[in-house]
Amino acid sequence: MESAPAIQRLLDELERMPGVGPKSAQRIAYWLLNADRETAMRLADAIIEVKDTVHFCSRCFNYAEGDTCEICASKSRDERTLCVVSEPRDISAIERTSAYRGLYHVLGGALSPMEGIGPDDLKITELMARLATEDIAEVVLATNPNVEGETTATYLARIIKPLGIQVSRLASGLPVGGDLEFADEVTLGRAIEARRTL
Amino acid sequence: MESAPAIQRLLDELERMPGVGPKSAQRIAYWLLNADRETAMRLADAIIEVKDTVHFCSRCFNYAEGDTCEICASKSRDERTLCVVSEPRDISAIERTSAYRGLYHVLGGALSPMEGIGPDDLKITELMARLATEDIAEVVLATNPNVEGETTATYLARIIKPLGIQVSRLASGLPVGGDLEFADEVTLGRAIEARRTL
């Protein structure tokens, strides 16, 4: 295919984005070519701005523009509950539920002996420092419900419980709106074990 | 959801892109936040560069970086065949087939009385000027096989044929690899009408 080098470069860069294949990249490239200059510049500027201004919150390691993130800076959060997550994107997912009003702590990953990620590679020292200085009553372990996430949760529970702080874990079970027949056996097994009395 | 204003702005801009919904925008935004600065800058630069350097080919109205596009500038194309398309992206689609080696002419749309797009809104005067000055033996009408595209093709055939130039239209029929039972009745009807003797 013969296209202008600048278009080809744009296609190459667009294809690096997650979930964007050659077809989507082409669709986006032609949309950009068709768009007015201002729209395209706003997108380019937003990309540059986010790299220039966003860094990690000094307290919880969420993405932040100032020294602390919007959640740590908020006055309306429950400062006695701390939710531990692997990545900043997990905070977005939990915030969307509106079911949690406490603070967060981002580990920056999960324990994985396979990939050589140990406790020193995560913000665990920083978490323990927060538990020592802040008045936290409950830690909610919201790492992913997979092998690495469960390993991380088990490890953290073991070192946090001796501090006399309540430790909880997100419930496992059937996804709401899902079909029982399509649930995998591990999930269904967990749902049976954790059945609620009505 | 409380996220840094710069991230929110990036999400808003990403969601403008075709085929990118809130979930994909968030996935791309977090990928950009995680990516090294250089990767993000390359994407932003590619967007700026394409708006700065790409304009329309003075001959065929394809996207071009120089005065003429890569296809018009090429010495290896059949200069006696001209394929008329609605948009530059249609050229990419045809080029990918490797089934066509002639030149192109981009109309910049299709006739649509409903949307008030008439012959003067398309590059038809420019097409007729090319047919008068270039040595074209055949015009392939490759507008889309929909109402606007067919209207445009019929209109062009009527004004080009009197010049003694051969006019052809892309074949309609069943998509290769498709299932007969899933073909819509119009397509199947066309395929029957245009059946080939074996």
mmCIF file of C-alpha atoms in Angstrom:
data_model
loop_
_atom_site.group_PDB
_atom_site.id
_atom_site.type_symbol
_atom_site.label_atom_id
_atom_site.label_comp_id
_atom_site.label_asym_id
_atom_site.label_seq_id
_atom_site.Cartn_x
_atom_site.Cartn_y
_atom_site.Cartn_z
ATOM 1 C CA MET A 1 0.000 0.000 0.000
ATOM 2 C CA GLU A 2 1.384 3.367 -0.998
ATOM 3 C CA SER A 3 0.517 6.046 1.528
ATOM 4 C CA ALA A 4 2.290 9.239 2.506
ATOM 5 C CA PRO A 5 5.147 8.595 5.012
ATOM 6 C CA ALA A 6 3.507 10.869 7.619
ATOM 7 C CA ILE A 7 0.292 8.810 7.393
ATOM 8 C CA GLN A 8 2.254 5.567 7.663
ATOM 9 C CA ARG A 9 4.052 6.879 10.764
ATOM 10 C CA LEU A 10 0.733 7.854 12.320
ATOM 11 C CA LEU A 11 -0.696 4.392 11.534
ATOM 12 C CA ASP A 12 2.348 2.749 13.153
ATOM 13 C CA GLU A 13 1.972 4.826 16.326
ATOM 14 C CA LEU A 14 -1.808 4.328 16.524
ATOM 15 C CA GLU A 15 -1.390 0.560 16.209
ATOM 16 C CA ARG A 16 0.727 0.541 19.378
ATOM 17 C CA MET A 17 -2.335 1.553 21.397
ATOM 18 C CA PRO A 18 -4.080 -1.319 23.205
ATOM 19 C CA GLY A 19 -7.127 -2.689 21.412
ATOM 20 C CA VAL A 20 -6.261 -0.861 18.199
ATOM 21 C CA GLY A 21 -5.485 -3.104 15.221
ATOM 22 C CA PRO A 22 -4.603 -2.117 11.651
ATOM 23 C CA LYS A 23 -8.264 -1.493 10.695
ATOM 24 C CA SER A 24 -9.041 0.708 13.720
ATOM 25 C CA ALA A 25 -5.740 2.545 13.273
ATOM 26 C CA GLN A 26 -6.677 3.340 9.693
ATOM 27 C CA ARG A 27 -10.145 4.467 10.706
ATOM 28 C CA ILE A 28 -8.682 6.782 13.358
ATOM 29 C CA ALA A 29 -5.981 8.074 10.992
ATOM 30 C CA TYR A 30 -8.548 9.012 8.331
ATOM 31 C CA TRP A 31 -10.723 10.587 10.992
ATOM 32 C CA LEU A 32 -7.733 12.693 12.099
ATOM 33 C CA LEU A 33 -6.948 13.658 8.493
ATOM 34 C CA ASN A 34 -10.564 14.721 8.019
ATOM 35 C CA ALA A 35 -10.889 16.464 11.378
ATOM 36 C CA ASP A 36 -10.207 20.157 11.685
ATOM 37 C CA ARG A 37 -6.704 21.057 12.850
ATOM 38 C CA GLU A 38 -7.965 22.133 16.261
ATOM 39 C CA THR A 39 -9.513 18.763 17.117
ATOM 40 C CA ALA A 40 -6.311 16.928 16.196
ATOM 41 C CA MET A 41 -4.180 19.407 18.150
ATOM 42 C CA ARG A 42 -6.393 19.049 21.225
ATOM 43 C CA LEU A 43 -5.774 15.291 21.163
ATOM 44 C CA ALA A 44 -2.010 15.722 20.708
ATOM 45 C CA ASP A 45 -1.934 18.349 23.471
ATOM 46 C CA ALA A 46 -3.927 16.143 25.855
ATOM 47 C CA ILE A 47 -1.372 13.347 25.332
ATOM 48 C CA ILE A 48 1.562 15.706 25.935
ATOM 49 C CA GLU A 49 -0.140 17.336 28.920
ATOM 50 C CA VAL A 50 -0.877 14.053 30.636
ATOM 51 C CA LYS A 51 2.778 13.028 30.341
ATOM 52 C CA ASP A 52 3.950 16.446 31.535
ATOM 53 C CA THR A 53 1.652 16.950 34.506
ATOM 54 C CA VAL A 54 0.580 13.539 35.801
ATOM 55 C CA HIS A 55 2.807 11.646 38.253
ATOM 56 C CA PHE A 56 2.215 9.511 41.325
ATOM 57 C CA CYS A 57 0.465 10.726 44.495
ATOM 58 C CA SER A 58 3.085 10.917 47.255
ATOM 59 C CA ARG A 59 0.690 9.304 49.711
ATOM 60 C CA CYS A 60 -1.236 6.558 47.885
ATOM 61 C CA PHE A 61 0.604 6.247 44.505
ATOM 62 C CA ASN A 62 -2.534 6.890 42.477
ATOM 63 C CA TYR A 63 -2.070 9.182 39.463
ATOM 64 C CA ALA A 64 -2.032 12.806 40.590
ATOM 65 C CA GLU A 65 -1.404 16.270 39.222
ATOM 66 C CA GLY A 66 -0.515 17.958 42.497
ATOM 67 C CA ASP A 67 1.524 16.417 45.313
ATOM 68 C CA THR A 68 -1.430 14.281 46.369
ATOM 69 C CA CYS A 69 -4.252 12.829 44.266
ATOM 70 C CA GLU A 70 -7.833 14.111 44.232
ATOM 71 C CA ILE A 71 -8.978 11.331 46.539
ATOM 72 C CA CYS A 72 -6.259 11.897 49.178
ATOM 73 C CA ALA A 73 -6.910 15.653 48.965
ATOM 74 C CA SER A 74 -10.673 15.224 49.372
ATOM 75 C CA LYS A 75 -12.176 16.111 52.736
ATOM 76 C CA SER A 76 -15.204 13.856 52.252
ATOM 77 C CA ARG A 77 -13.499 10.459 52.311
ATOM 78 C CA ASP A 78 -13.547 8.012 55.207
ATOM 79 C CA GLU A 79 -9.921 8.253 56.405
ATOM 80 C CA ARG A 80 -10.148 5.128 58.565
ATOM 81 C CA THR A 81 -10.658 2.674 55.683
ATOM 82 C CA LEU A 82 -7.865 1.884 53.242
ATOM 83 C CA CYS A 83 -8.384 -0.086 50.036
ATOM 84 C CA VAL A 84 -5.251 -1.730 48.621
ATOM 85 C CA VAL A 85 -5.197 -2.160 44.824
ATOM 86 C CA SER A 86 -2.603 -3.245 42.264
ATOM 87 C CA GLU A 87 -2.913 -0.418 39.732
ATOM 88 C CA PRO A 88 -4.392 3.113 39.524
ATOM 89 C CA ARG A 89 -6.952 1.845 36.982
ATOM 90 C CA ASP A 90 -8.403 -0.391 39.704
ATOM 91 C CA ILE A 91 -9.249 2.788 41.653
ATOM 92 C CA SER A 92 -11.292 4.046 38.679
ATOM 93 C CA ALA A 93 -13.193 0.749 38.588
ATOM 94 C CA ILE A 94 -13.981 0.880 42.320
ATOM 95 C CA GLU A 95 -14.886 4.600 42.211
ATOM 96 C CA ARG A 96 -17.425 3.893 39.454
ATOM 97 C CA THR A 97 -19.338 1.599 41.823
ATOM 98 C CA SER A 98 -19.879 4.424 44.397
ATOM 99 C CA ALA A 99 -19.797 1.593 46.952
ATOM 100 C CA TYR A 100 -16.576 2.718 48.630
ATOM 101 C CA ARG A 101 -15.807 6.048 50.320
ATOM 102 C CA GLY A 102 -12.433 5.362 51.951
ATOM 103 C CA LEU A 103 -8.851 5.969 50.858
ATOM 104 C CA TYR A 104 -6.635 3.896 48.579
ATOM 105 C CA HIS A 105 -3.109 2.553 48.377
ATOM 106 C CA VAL A 106 -1.682 1.480 45.001
ATOM 107 C CA LEU A 107 0.903 -1.301 45.143
ATOM 108 C CA GLY A 108 2.076 -0.838 41.562
ATOM 109 C CA GLY A 109 1.667 -4.535 40.716
ATOM 110 C CA ALA A 110 1.182 -7.877 42.434
ATOM 111 C CA LEU A 111 3.527 -10.486 43.883
ATOM 112 C CA SER A 112 4.649 -12.883 41.166
ATOM 113 C CA PRO A 113 7.505 -15.315 41.837
ATOM 114 C CA MET A 114 7.202 -16.378 38.154
ATOM 115 C CA GLU A 115 8.028 -12.859 36.975
ATOM 116 C CA GLY A 116 10.431 -12.218 39.841
ATOM 117 C CA ILE A 117 8.230 -9.570 41.482
ATOM 118 C CA GLY A 118 8.745 -9.688 45.250
ATOM 119 C CA PRO A 119 7.515 -7.510 48.155
ATOM 120 C CA ASP A 120 10.367 -5.013 47.605
ATOM 121 C CA ASP A 121 9.112 -4.285 44.071
ATOM 122 C CA LEU A 122 5.715 -3.135 45.379
ATOM 123 C CA LYS A 123 4.778 -0.157 47.585
ATOM 124 C CA ILE A 124 4.432 -2.426 50.636
ATOM 125 C CA THR A 125 6.976 -0.594 52.831
ATOM 126 C CA GLU A 126 5.029 2.602 52.086
ATOM 127 C CA LEU A 127 1.759 0.818 52.955
ATOM 128 C CA MET A 128 3.130 -0.348 56.307
ATOM 129 C CA ALA A 129 4.397 3.191 57.021
ATOM 130 C CA ARG A 130 0.888 4.525 56.397
ATOM 131 C CA LEU A 131 -0.634 1.909 58.702
ATOM 132 C CA ALA A 132 1.867 2.972 61.402
ATOM 133 C CA THR A 133 1.148 6.699 61.131
ATOM 134 C CA GLU A 134 -2.463 6.986 59.896
ATOM 135 C CA ASP A 135 -5.460 5.974 61.990
ATOM 136 C CA ILE A 136 -6.669 3.073 59.812
ATOM 137 C CA ALA A 137 -9.330 0.721 61.218
ATOM 138 C CA GLU A 138 -9.835 -1.534 58.173
ATOM 139 C CA VAL A 139 -7.757 -2.533 55.179
ATOM 140 C CA VAL A 140 -9.741 -3.834 52.176
ATOM 141 C CA LEU A 141 -7.524 -6.024 49.992
ATOM 142 C CA ALA A 142 -8.791 -5.407 46.454
ATOM 143 C CA THR A 143 -6.061 -7.063 44.435
ATOM 144 C CA ASN A 144 -7.269 -9.053 41.405
ATOM 145 C CA PRO A 145 -8.984 -12.420 42.000
ATOM 146 C CA ASN A 146 -6.192 -14.303 40.164
ATOM 147 C CA VAL A 147 -3.106 -16.207 41.368
ATOM 148 C CA GLU A 148 -0.867 -13.124 41.750
ATOM 149 C CA GLY A 149 -3.641 -11.062 43.349
ATOM 150 C CA GLU A 150 -4.562 -13.814 45.824
ATOM 151 C CA THR A 151 -0.896 -14.363 46.703
ATOM 152 C CA THR A 152 -0.481 -10.638 47.341
ATOM 153 C CA ALA A 153 -3.658 -10.498 49.464
ATOM 154 C CA THR A 154 -2.590 -13.509 51.545
ATOM 155 C CA TYR A 155 0.874 -11.997 52.084
ATOM 156 C CA LEU A 156 -0.532 -8.606 53.101
ATOM 157 C CA ALA A 157 -3.163 -10.132 55.414
ATOM 158 C CA ARG A 158 -0.373 -12.028 57.224
ATOM 159 C CA ILE A 159 1.678 -8.889 57.917
ATOM 160 C CA ILE A 160 -1.228 -6.482 58.589
ATOM 161 C CA LYS A 161 -3.375 -8.621 60.956
ATOM 162 C CA PRO A 162 -0.722 -8.595 63.755
ATOM 163 C CA LEU A 163 -1.112 -4.787 63.854
ATOM 164 C CA GLY A 164 -4.668 -5.275 65.161
ATOM 165 C CA ILE A 165 -6.197 -3.784 62.005
ATOM 166 C CA GLN A 166 -9.257 -5.442 60.476
ATOM 167 C CA VAL A 167 -8.403 -6.971 57.084
ATOM 168 C CA SER A 168 -11.037 -7.821 54.469
ATOM 169 C CA ARG A 169 -11.021 -9.130 50.911
ATOM 170 C CA LEU A 170 -13.453 -8.433 48.042
ATOM 171 C CA ALA A 171 -16.089 -11.182 47.801
ATOM 172 C CA SER A 172 -15.747 -13.827 45.101
ATOM 173 C CA GLY A 173 -18.897 -15.225 43.525
ATOM 174 C CA LEU A 174 -21.173 -15.136 40.500
ATOM 175 C CA PRO A 175 -21.092 -11.923 38.491
ATOM 176 C CA VAL A 176 -24.431 -10.097 38.796
ATOM 177 C CA GLY A 177 -26.505 -10.556 35.645
ATOM 178 C CA GLY A 178 -24.433 -13.585 34.604
ATOM 179 C CA ASP A 179 -25.688 -17.062 33.755
ATOM 180 C CA LEU A 180 -24.988 -19.862 36.208
ATOM 181 C CA GLU A 181 -24.380 -22.333 33.368
ATOM 182 C CA PHE A 182 -21.608 -20.128 31.924
ATOM 183 C CA ALA A 183 -19.780 -19.569 35.233
ATOM 184 C CA ASP A 184 -16.403 -21.328 35.451
ATOM 185 C CA GLU A 185 -16.191 -24.058 38.082
ATOM 186 C CA VAL A 186 -13.801 -22.154 40.376
ATOM 187 C CA THR A 187 -16.134 -19.127 40.532
ATOM 188 C CA LEU A 188 -19.192 -21.326 40.989
ATOM 189 C CA GLY A 189 -17.367 -23.324 43.673
ATOM 190 C CA ARG A 190 -16.521 -20.104 45.535
ATOM 191 C CA ALA A 191 -20.130 -18.940 45.223
ATOM 192 C CA ILE A 192 -21.352 -22.197 46.800
ATOM 193 C CA GLU A 193 -18.790 -22.045 49.636
ATOM 194 C CA ALA A 194 -19.640 -18.418 50.380
ATOM 195 C CA ARG A 195 -23.426 -18.931 50.115
ATOM 196 C CA ARG A 196 -25.539 -16.518 52.156
ATOM 197 C CA THR A 197 -28.342 -17.539 54.500
ATOM 198 C CA LEU A 198 -31.568 -15.821 53.441
ATOM 199 C CA MET B 1 -15.261 9.294 39.323
ATOM 200 C CA GLU B 2 -12.493 11.516 40.637
ATOM 201 C CA SER B 3 -9.531 11.577 38.294
ATOM 202 C CA ALA B 4 -6.907 14.211 37.617
ATOM 203 C CA PRO B 5 -8.178 16.940 35.212
ATOM 204 C CA ALA B 6 -5.405 16.173 32.698
ATOM 205 C CA ILE B 7 -6.481 12.515 32.609
ATOM 206 C CA GLN B 8 -10.122 13.521 32.218
ATOM 207 C CA ARG B 9 -9.201 15.817 29.312
ATOM 208 C CA LEU B 10 -7.246 13.001 27.655
ATOM 209 C CA LEU B 11 -10.208 10.630 28.121
ATOM 210 C CA ASP B 12 -12.557 13.200 26.545
ATOM 211 C CA GLU B 13 -10.281 13.635 23.537
ATOM 212 C CA LEU B 14 -9.684 9.899 23.095
ATOM 213 C CA GLU B 15 -13.432 9.224 23.163
ATOM 214 C CA ARG B 16 -13.864 11.467 20.122
ATOM 215 C CA MET B 17 -11.951 8.960 18.020
ATOM 216 C CA PRO B 18 -14.107 6.624 15.903
ATOM 217 C CA GLY B 19 -14.668 3.197 17.431
ATOM 218 C CA VAL B 20 -13.325 4.308 20.823
ATOM 219 C CA GLY B 21 -15.857 4.206 23.662
ATOM 220 C CA PRO B 22 -15.346 5.072 27.339
ATOM 221 C CA LYS B 23 -13.770 1.676 28.149
ATOM 222 C CA SER B 24 -11.291 1.758 25.245
ATOM 223 C CA ALA B 25 -10.467 5.399 25.992
ATOM 224 C CA GLN B 26 -9.636 4.478 29.566
ATOM 225 C CA ARG B 27 -7.537 1.523 28.449
ATOM 226 C CA ILE B 28 -5.595 3.761 26.058
ATOM 227 C CA ALA B 29 -5.235 6.541 28.656
ATOM 228 C CA TYR B 30 -3.763 4.155 31.244
ATOM 229 C CA TRP B 31 -1.504 2.694 28.580
ATOM 230 C CA LEU B 32 -0.262 6.217 27.788
ATOM 231 C CA LEU B 33 0.235 6.984 31.496
ATOM 232 C CA ASN B 34 2.252 3.785 31.865
ATOM 233 C CA ALA B 35 4.186 4.176 28.614
ATOM 234 C CA ASP B 36 7.572 5.873 28.611
ATOM 235 C CA ARG B 37 7.528 9.548 27.676
ATOM 236 C CA GLU B 38 9.108 8.885 24.285
ATOM 237 C CA THR B 39 6.324 6.519 23.118
ATOM 238 C CA ALA B 40 3.620 9.031 24.071
ATOM 239 C CA MET B 41 5.507 11.889 22.406
ATOM 240 C CA ARG B 42 5.960 9.863 19.200
ATOM 241 C CA LEU B 43 2.174 9.436 19.031
ATOM 242 C CA ALA B 44 1.512 13.128 19.717
ATOM 243 C CA ASP B 45 4.162 14.118 17.149
ATOM 244 C CA ALA B 46 2.715 11.770 14.523
ATOM 245 C CA ILE B 47 -0.703 13.412 14.975
ATOM 246 C CA ILE B 48 0.776 16.926 14.704
ATOM 247 C CA GLU B 49 2.973 15.955 11.749
ATOM 248 C CA VAL B 50 0.104 14.471 9.770
ATOM 249 C CA LYS B 51 -1.921 17.674 10.199
ATOM 250 C CA ASP B 52 1.095 19.824 9.317
ATOM 251 C CA THR B 53 2.362 17.972 6.251
ATOM 252 C CA VAL B 54 -0.548 16.105 4.672
ATOM 253 C CA HIS B 55 -2.869 17.893 2.255
ATOM 254 C CA PHE B 56 -4.648 16.957 -0.954
ATOM 255 C CA CYS B 57 -2.848 15.851 -4.156
ATOM 256 C CA SER B 58 -3.284 18.626 -6.726
ATOM 257 C CA ARG B 59 -4.075 16.060 -9.414
ATOM 258 C CA CYS B 60 -6.244 13.332 -7.879
ATOM 259 C CA PHE B 61 -7.188 14.766 -4.422
ATOM 260 C CA ASN B 62 -5.764 11.763 -2.560
ATOM 261 C CA TYR B 63 -3.834 12.634 0.602
ATOM 262 C CA ALA B 64 -0.306 13.748 -0.289
ATOM 263 C CA GLU B 65 2.779 15.191 1.361
ATOM 264 C CA GLY B 66 4.284 16.786 -1.755
ATOM 265 C CA ASP B 67 2.354 18.512 -4.540
ATOM 266 C CA THR B 68 1.179 15.164 -5.911
ATOM 267 C CA CYS B 69 0.489 11.911 -4.046
ATOM 268 C CA GLU B 70 2.710 8.829 -4.148
ATOM 269 C CA ILE B 71 0.458 7.132 -6.698
ATOM 270 C CA CYS B 72 0.355 10.086 -9.125
ATOM 271 C CA ALA B 73 4.134 10.497 -8.705
ATOM 272 C CA SER B 74 4.811 6.799 -9.357
ATOM 273 C CA LYS B 75 6.235 5.853 -12.762
ATOM 274 C CA SER B 76 4.911 2.293 -12.612
ATOM 275 C CA ARG B 77 1.161 3.005 -12.769
ATOM 276 C CA ASP B 78 -1.066 2.503 -15.834
ATOM 277 C CA GLU B 79 -1.788 6.121 -16.789
ATOM 278 C CA ARG B 80 -4.640 5.192 -19.145
ATOM 279 C CA THR B 81 -6.970 3.817 -16.444
ATOM 280 C CA LEU B 82 -8.630 6.079 -13.906
ATOM 281 C CA CYS B 83 -10.509 4.805 -10.879
ATOM 282 C CA VAL B 84 -13.028 7.244 -9.368
ATOM 283 C CA VAL B 85 -13.613 6.895 -5.610
ATOM 284 C CA SER B 86 -15.494 8.895 -2.973
ATOM 285 C CA GLU B 87 -12.796 9.182 -0.303
ATOM 286 C CA PRO B 88 -9.015 8.742 0.050
ATOM 287 C CA ARG B 89 -9.610 5.746 2.338
ATOM 288 C CA ASP B 90 -11.220 3.925 -0.602
ATOM 289 C CA ILE B 91 -7.854 4.152 -2.389
ATOM 290 C CA SER B 92 -6.199 2.324 0.526
ATOM 291 C CA ALA B 93 -8.837 -0.415 0.296
ATOM 292 C CA ILE B 94 -8.327 -0.865 -3.456
ATOM 293 C CA GLU B 95 -4.520 -0.708 -3.176
ATOM 294 C CA ARG B 96 -4.591 -3.529 -0.624
ATOM 295 C CA THR B 97 -6.155 -5.840 -3.243
ATOM 296 C CA SER B 98 -3.191 -5.371 -5.655
ATOM 297 C CA ALA B 99 -5.821 -5.909 -8.377
ATOM 298 C CA TYR B 100 -5.565 -2.374 -9.796
ATOM 299 C CA ARG B 101 -2.521 -0.592 -11.195
ATOM 300 C CA GLY B 102 -4.058 2.563 -12.685
ATOM 301 C CA LEU B 103 -4.526 6.094 -11.351
ATOM 302 C CA TYR B 104 -7.246 7.476 -9.060
ATOM 303 C CA HIS B 105 -9.535 10.455 -8.738
ATOM 304 C CA VAL B 106 -11.110 11.282 -5.353
ATOM 305 C CA LEU B 107 -14.503 12.997 -5.512
ATOM 306 C CA GLY B 108 -14.538 13.982 -1.844
ATOM 307 C CA GLY B 109 -18.005 12.501 -1.250
ATOM 308 C CA ALA B 110 -20.999 11.233 -3.214
ATOM 309 C CA LEU B 111 -24.096 12.869 -4.672
ATOM 310 C CA SER B 112 -26.835 13.077 -2.057
ATOM 311 C CA PRO B 113 -29.952 15.184 -2.691
ATOM 312 C CA MET B 114 -31.024 14.319 0.866
ATOM 313 C CA GLU B 115 -27.930 16.001 2.319
ATOM 314 C CA GLY B 116 -27.864 18.697 -0.339
ATOM 315 C CA ILE B 117 -24.633 17.440 -1.940
ATOM 316 C CA GLY B 118 -24.723 18.187 -5.656
ATOM 317 C CA PRO B 119 -22.173 17.832 -8.501
ATOM 318 C CA ASP B 120 -20.601 21.213 -7.643
ATOM 319 C CA ASP B 121 -19.715 19.955 -4.137
ATOM 320 C CA LEU B 122 -17.599 17.116 -5.570
ATOM 321 C CA LYS B 123 -14.381 17.199 -7.617
ATOM 322 C CA ILE B 124 -16.310 16.477 -10.833
ATOM 323 C CA THR B 125 -15.188 19.591 -12.757
ATOM 324 C CA GLU B 126 -11.616 18.547 -11.926
ATOM 325 C CA LEU B 127 -12.366 14.988 -13.120
ATOM 326 C CA MET B 128 -13.728 16.237 -16.452
ATOM 327 C CA ALA B 129 -10.662 18.479 -16.848
ATOM 328 C CA ARG B 130 -8.415 15.440 -16.350
ATOM 329 C CA LEU B 131 -10.402 13.422 -18.911
ATOM 330 C CA ALA B 132 -9.979 16.317 -21.383
ATOM 331 C CA THR B 133 -6.201 16.659 -20.913
ATOM 332 C CA GLU B 134 -4.962 13.173 -19.888
ATOM 333 C CA ASP B 135 -5.008 10.172 -22.214
ATOM 334 C CA ILE B 136 -7.551 8.069 -20.308
ATOM 335 C CA ALA B 137 -8.989 4.968 -22.024
ATOM 336 C CA GLU B 138 -11.133 3.626 -19.154
ATOM 337 C CA VAL B 139 -12.820 5.107 -16.105
ATOM 338 C CA VAL B 140 -13.633 2.624 -13.321
ATOM 339 C CA LEU B 141 -16.452 3.974 -11.137
ATOM 340 C CA ALA B 142 -15.646 2.674 -7.654
ATOM 341 C CA THR B 143 -18.107 4.681 -5.572
ATOM 342 C CA ASN B 144 -19.793 2.737 -2.750
ATOM 343 C CA PRO B 145 -22.506 0.200 -3.637
ATOM 344 C CA ASN B 146 -25.172 2.222 -1.775
ATOM 345 C CA VAL B 147 -27.820 4.724 -2.898
ATOM 346 C CA GLU B 148 -25.477 7.756 -2.964
ATOM 347 C CA GLY B 149 -22.657 5.808 -4.613
ATOM 348 C CA GLU B 150 -24.928 4.345 -7.287
ATOM 349 C CA THR B 151 -26.459 7.767 -7.993
ATOM 350 C CA THR B 152 -22.976 9.236 -8.363
ATOM 351 C CA ALA B 153 -21.846 6.413 -10.649
ATOM 352 C CA THR B 154 -24.948 6.757 -12.855
ATOM 353 C CA TYR B 155 -24.447 10.523 -13.092
ATOM 354 C CA LEU B 156 -20.758 10.190 -13.964
ATOM 355 C CA ALA B 157 -21.391 7.435 -16.530
ATOM 356 C CA ARG B 158 -23.906 9.696 -18.280
ATOM 357 C CA ILE B 159 -21.461 12.597 -18.640
ATOM 358 C CA ILE B 160 -18.308 10.527 -19.345
ATOM 359 C CA LYS B 161 -19.631 8.064 -21.941
ATOM 360 C CA PRO B 162 -20.234 10.804 -24.606
ATOM 361 C CA LEU B 163 -16.472 11.504 -24.494
ATOM 362 C CA GLY B 164 -15.906 8.049 -26.018
ATOM 363 C CA ILE B 165 -14.176 6.777 -22.890
ATOM 364 C CA GLN B 166 -14.948 3.260 -21.658
ATOM 365 C CA VAL B 167 -16.799 3.416 -18.333
ATOM 366 C CA SER B 168 -16.986 0.459 -15.915
ATOM 367 C CA ARG B 169 -18.401 -0.167 -12.446
ATOM 368 C CA LEU B 170 -17.184 -2.503 -9.700
ATOM 369 C CA ALA B 171 -19.092 -5.815 -9.773
ATOM 370 C CA SER B 172 -21.813 -6.415 -7.199
ATOM 371 C CA GLY B 173 -22.328 -9.936 -5.877
ATOM 372 C CA LEU B 174 -21.703 -12.286 -2.997
ATOM 373 C CA PRO B 175 -18.705 -11.473 -0.783
ATOM 374 C CA VAL B 176 -16.007 -14.132 -1.192
ATOM 375 C CA GLY B 177 -15.968 -16.460 1.811
ATOM 376 C CA GLY B 178 -19.485 -15.388 2.776
ATOM 377 C CA ASP B 179 -22.479 -17.636 3.371
ATOM 378 C CA LEU B 180 -25.276 -17.559 0.819
ATOM 379 C CA GLU B 181 -27.910 -17.879 3.541
ATOM 380 C CA PHE B 182 -26.623 -14.723 5.265
ATOM 381 C CA ALA B 183 -26.518 -12.579 2.113
ATOM 382 C CA ASP B 184 -29.157 -9.835 2.002
ATOM 383 C CA GLU B 185 -31.738 -10.199 -0.742
ATOM 384 C CA VAL B 186 -30.507 -7.221 -2.786
ATOM 385 C CA THR B 187 -26.951 -8.577 -2.920
ATOM 386 C CA LEU B 188 -28.175 -12.099 -3.701
ATOM 387 C CA GLY B 189 -30.510 -10.694 -6.371
ATOM 388 C CA ARG B 190 -27.586 -8.848 -7.989
ATOM 389 C CA ALA B 191 -25.459 -12.002 -7.816
ATOM 390 C CA ILE B 192 -28.168 -13.962 -9.660
ATOM 391 C CA GLU B 193 -28.661 -11.275 -12.318
ATOM 392 C CA ALA B 194 -24.914 -10.985 -12.896
ATOM 393 C CA ARG B 195 -24.311 -14.768 -12.888
ATOM 394 C CA ARG B 196 -21.320 -15.938 -14.903
ATOM 395 C CA THR B 197 -21.385 -18.748 -17.481
ATOM 396 C CA LEU B 198 -18.823 -21.392 -16.518
#
